[in-house]
Tab-separated table of C-alpha atoms in Angstrom:
chain	number	residue	atom	x	y	z
A	1	UNK	CA	123.836	105.731	89.439
A	2	UNK	CA	126.393	102.853	89.772
A	3	UNK	CA	128.682	104.947	91.504
A	4	UNK	CA	126.014	105.839	94.304
A	5	UNK	CA	125.335	102.147	94.895
A	6	UNK	CA	128.977	100.901	94.568
A	7	UNK	CA	127.854	98.083	92.275
A	8	UNK	CA	128.970	96.801	89.098
A	9	UNK	CA	126.120	96.138	86.518
A	10	UNK	CA	125.692	92.542	85.382
A	11	UNK	CA	126.236	91.916	81.560
A	12	UNK	CA	122.755	90.595	81.505
A	13	UNK	CA	121.416	93.862	82.546
A	14	UNK	CA	123.523	95.876	80.086
A	15	UNK	CA	122.429	93.607	77.209
A	16	UNK	CA	118.839	93.861	78.226
A	17	UNK	CA	119.095	97.721	78.465
A	18	UNK	CA	120.528	97.864	75.027
A	19	UNK	CA	117.926	95.588	73.533
A	20	UNK	CA	115.183	97.318	75.204
A	21	UNK	CA	116.165	100.679	74.089
A	22	UNK	CA	116.406	99.746	70.544
A	23	UNK	CA	112.834	98.277	70.954
A	24	UNK	CA	111.568	101.570	72.365
A	25	UNK	CA	113.167	103.422	69.541
A	26	UNK	CA	111.399	101.071	66.951
A	27	UNK	CA	108.041	101.516	68.753
A	28	UNK	CA	108.180	105.333	68.971
A	29	UNK	CA	110.482	106.674	66.381
A	30	UNK	CA	109.051	104.791	63.550
A	31	UNK	CA	105.281	106.039	63.850
A	32	UNK	CA	103.829	108.419	61.376
A	33	UNK	CA	103.279	111.066	63.866
A	34	UNK	CA	106.263	113.370	64.545
A	35	UNK	CA	108.043	113.035	67.885
A	36	UNK	CA	107.740	115.978	70.232
A	37	UNK	CA	111.075	117.070	71.284
A	38	UNK	CA	109.981	118.904	74.497
A	39	UNK	CA	108.150	115.671	75.327
A	40	UNK	CA	111.114	113.543	74.732
A	41	UNK	CA	113.139	115.828	76.973
A	42	UNK	CA	110.504	115.900	79.665
A	43	UNK	CA	110.311	112.004	79.601
A	44	UNK	CA	114.166	111.733	79.833
A	45	UNK	CA	114.388	114.049	82.834
A	46	UNK	CA	111.505	112.193	84.541
A	47	UNK	CA	113.349	109.035	83.942
A	48	UNK	CA	116.655	110.519	85.417
A	49	UNK	CA	114.919	111.893	88.570
A	50	UNK	CA	112.888	108.840	89.108
A	51	UNK	CA	115.998	106.554	88.721
A	52	UNK	CA	117.884	108.691	91.216
A	53	UNK	CA	114.979	108.386	93.566
A	54	UNK	CA	114.866	104.521	93.156
A	55	UNK	CA	118.792	104.334	93.723
A	56	UNK	CA	118.448	106.416	96.945
A	57	UNK	CA	115.564	104.183	98.046
A	58	UNK	CA	117.750	101.202	97.641
A	59	UNK	CA	120.547	102.587	99.616
A	60	UNK	CA	118.330	103.699	102.547
A	61	UNK	CA	116.403	100.421	102.609
A	62	UNK	CA	118.067	99.164	105.853
A	63	UNK	CA	117.938	102.643	107.641
A	64	UNK	CA	114.437	104.118	106.747
A	65	UNK	CA	110.984	102.720	106.935
A	66	UNK	CA	109.560	102.420	103.664
A	67	UNK	CA	106.435	104.449	104.384
A	68	UNK	CA	108.605	107.313	105.464
A	69	UNK	CA	110.698	107.109	102.240
A	70	UNK	CA	107.496	107.026	100.136
A	71	UNK	CA	105.789	109.939	101.988
A	72	UNK	CA	109.015	112.346	101.836
A	73	UNK	CA	109.498	111.449	98.087
A	74	UNK	CA	105.879	112.107	97.305
A	75	UNK	CA	105.787	115.196	99.366
A	76	UNK	CA	108.993	116.602	97.752
A	77	UNK	CA	107.884	115.915	94.357
A	78	UNK	CA	104.333	117.534	94.890
A	79	UNK	CA	106.102	120.774	96.363
A	80	UNK	CA	108.365	120.888	93.238
A	81	UNK	CA	105.578	120.407	90.937
A	82	UNK	CA	103.056	122.663	92.462
A	83	UNK	CA	104.398	126.081	91.358
A	84	UNK	CA	104.964	124.615	87.781
A	85	UNK	CA	101.365	123.261	87.689
A	86	UNK	CA	99.940	126.548	88.834
A	87	UNK	CA	102.123	128.515	86.279
A	88	UNK	CA	101.360	126.489	83.327
A	89	UNK	CA	97.904	125.105	84.101
A	90	UNK	CA	96.439	127.623	86.468
A	91	UNK	CA	94.870	126.859	89.893
A	92	UNK	CA	93.007	123.427	89.927
A	93	UNK	CA	89.263	123.348	90.413
A	94	UNK	CA	87.979	122.010	93.831
A	95	UNK	CA	86.686	118.511	93.288
A	96	UNK	CA	83.075	117.916	94.190
A	97	UNK	CA	80.378	115.241	93.796
A	98	UNK	CA	81.368	112.229	91.741
A	99	UNK	CA	84.892	113.700	91.461
A	100	UNK	CA	85.798	113.217	95.004
A	101	UNK	CA	85.861	109.338	94.957
A	102	UNK	CA	87.985	109.392	91.891
A	103	UNK	CA	90.360	111.904	93.386
A	104	UNK	CA	90.575	109.833	96.514
A	105	UNK	CA	91.184	106.782	94.575
A	106	UNK	CA	94.050	108.272	92.408
A	107	UNK	CA	95.498	109.868	95.561
A	108	UNK	CA	95.415	106.895	98.000
A	109	UNK	CA	95.252	103.778	95.840
A	110	UNK	CA	96.958	104.723	92.511
A	111	UNK	CA	99.625	106.876	94.265
A	112	UNK	CA	100.160	106.337	97.976
A	113	UNK	CA	99.658	102.589	98.055
A	114	UNK	CA	101.036	101.955	94.667
A	115	UNK	CA	104.206	103.875	95.498
A	116	UNK	CA	104.575	102.107	98.863
A	117	UNK	CA	104.407	98.846	97.313
A	118	UNK	CA	106.918	99.735	94.603
A	119	UNK	CA	109.439	101.237	97.054
A	120	UNK	CA	109.044	98.135	99.075
A	121	UNK	CA	109.744	95.889	96.013
A	122	UNK	CA	112.871	97.754	95.336
A	123	UNK	CA	114.223	96.614	98.702
A	124	UNK	CA	114.302	93.189	97.195
A	125	UNK	CA	115.629	93.585	93.786
A	126	UNK	CA	118.974	94.349	92.212
A	127	UNK	CA	119.401	97.920	90.929
A	128	UNK	CA	119.878	96.507	87.318
A	129	UNK	CA	116.492	94.694	87.376
A	130	UNK	CA	114.766	97.967	88.516
A	131	UNK	CA	116.219	99.888	85.591
A	132	UNK	CA	115.061	97.314	83.133
A	133	UNK	CA	111.451	97.359	84.588
A	134	UNK	CA	111.276	101.069	83.501
A	135	UNK	CA	111.289	99.793	79.850
A	136	UNK	CA	107.815	98.480	80.498
A	137	UNK	CA	106.535	102.177	80.723
A	138	UNK	CA	106.609	102.987	77.049
A	139	UNK	CA	105.458	99.419	76.280
A	140	UNK	CA	102.377	99.950	78.434
A	141	UNK	CA	101.640	103.256	76.798
A	142	UNK	CA	101.803	101.810	73.223
A	143	UNK	CA	99.521	98.901	74.153
A	144	UNK	CA	96.995	101.237	75.931
A	145	UNK	CA	97.047	103.369	72.716
A	146	UNK	CA	96.124	100.240	70.787
A	147	UNK	CA	93.355	99.022	73.144
A	148	UNK	CA	91.895	102.300	74.177
A	149	UNK	CA	92.515	104.814	71.574
A	150	UNK	CA	92.116	102.441	68.706
A	151	UNK	CA	95.652	103.002	67.413
A	152	UNK	CA	97.306	100.471	65.094
A	153	UNK	CA	100.741	99.137	65.174
A	154	UNK	CA	102.926	98.356	62.129
A	155	UNK	CA	105.522	95.536	61.730
A	156	UNK	CA	108.265	97.834	63.134
A	157	UNK	CA	106.391	98.660	66.232
A	158	UNK	CA	105.390	94.963	66.831
A	159	UNK	CA	109.135	94.165	66.509
A	160	UNK	CA	109.933	96.906	68.883
A	161	UNK	CA	107.421	95.543	71.505
A	162	UNK	CA	109.064	92.177	71.142
A	163	UNK	CA	112.439	93.573	71.643
A	164	UNK	CA	111.373	95.474	74.793
A	165	UNK	CA	110.167	92.115	76.310
A	166	UNK	CA	113.239	90.409	75.384
A	167	UNK	CA	115.430	93.316	77.120
A	168	UNK	CA	113.531	93.088	80.163
A	169	UNK	CA	113.715	89.260	80.387
A	170	UNK	CA	117.595	89.111	81.125
A	171	UNK	CA	117.113	91.189	84.209
A	172	UNK	CA	114.369	88.968	85.711
A	173	UNK	CA	115.720	87.421	88.991
A	174	UNK	CA	116.283	83.632	88.387
A	175	UNK	CA	117.633	84.205	84.824
A	176	UNK	CA	121.267	82.725	84.476
A	177	UNK	CA	123.837	85.543	84.591
A	178	UNK	CA	121.561	87.768	86.819
A	179	UNK	CA	122.750	88.740	90.337
A	180	UNK	CA	120.725	86.681	92.872
A	181	UNK	CA	120.538	83.646	90.641
A	182	UNK	CA	122.156	80.551	92.116
A	183	UNK	CA	125.584	79.855	90.481
A	184	UNK	CA	125.950	83.760	89.600
A	185	UNK	CA	128.789	85.764	91.292
A	186	UNK	CA	127.373	88.237	93.749
A	187	UNK	CA	125.023	88.466	96.728
A	188	UNK	CA	121.629	87.096	96.578
A	189	UNK	CA	119.208	89.717	95.176
A	190	UNK	CA	121.776	92.549	94.856
A	191	UNK	CA	124.466	93.494	92.281
A	192	UNK	CA	128.064	92.673	92.867
A	193	UNK	CA	129.956	95.321	95.038
A	194	UNK	CA	133.054	96.958	93.568
A	195	UNK	CA	134.305	98.081	97.045
A	196	UNK	CA	137.137	96.132	98.249
A	197	UNK	CA	136.502	93.743	101.152
């Protein structure tokens, strides 16, 4: 990913990634339930593909309108997933009645507007910061499990949660050592370029 953007990751981002991944491991790998290897592989593949999309969106930020970028990525993703969904889940039912407003909310607000806002934000953040924000996904899932599904966390899971938050913090713009912070080498809001000037 760094080769695609010609950027050198800041030490704060690397340290945050290591700390955050250790926290994710404590949250997910120390639970009583066994870890699903196919699910873990699917999560890793999804993270890799989405990271590639974020990197490409950052490269195209000065050339392509954010709505066009968002529309093409969502369209391409939907076309790839459509045959897989039909093969494994069957043809979807036609929504009706009270399902229509819910379907419209998911399609317009939770998908189209949310991704447009996300990709617009990517244009103002260094790649390392964007990568660290991905650590909040498993943290959100664990917290939803405790609040909605009534799951309980042990000391190791709580420790992992704290580590994830600690891993995300060094990548926050304004943190010393983060690109874009006054006094830190590199252009404001971007990781330092490794290409000769």
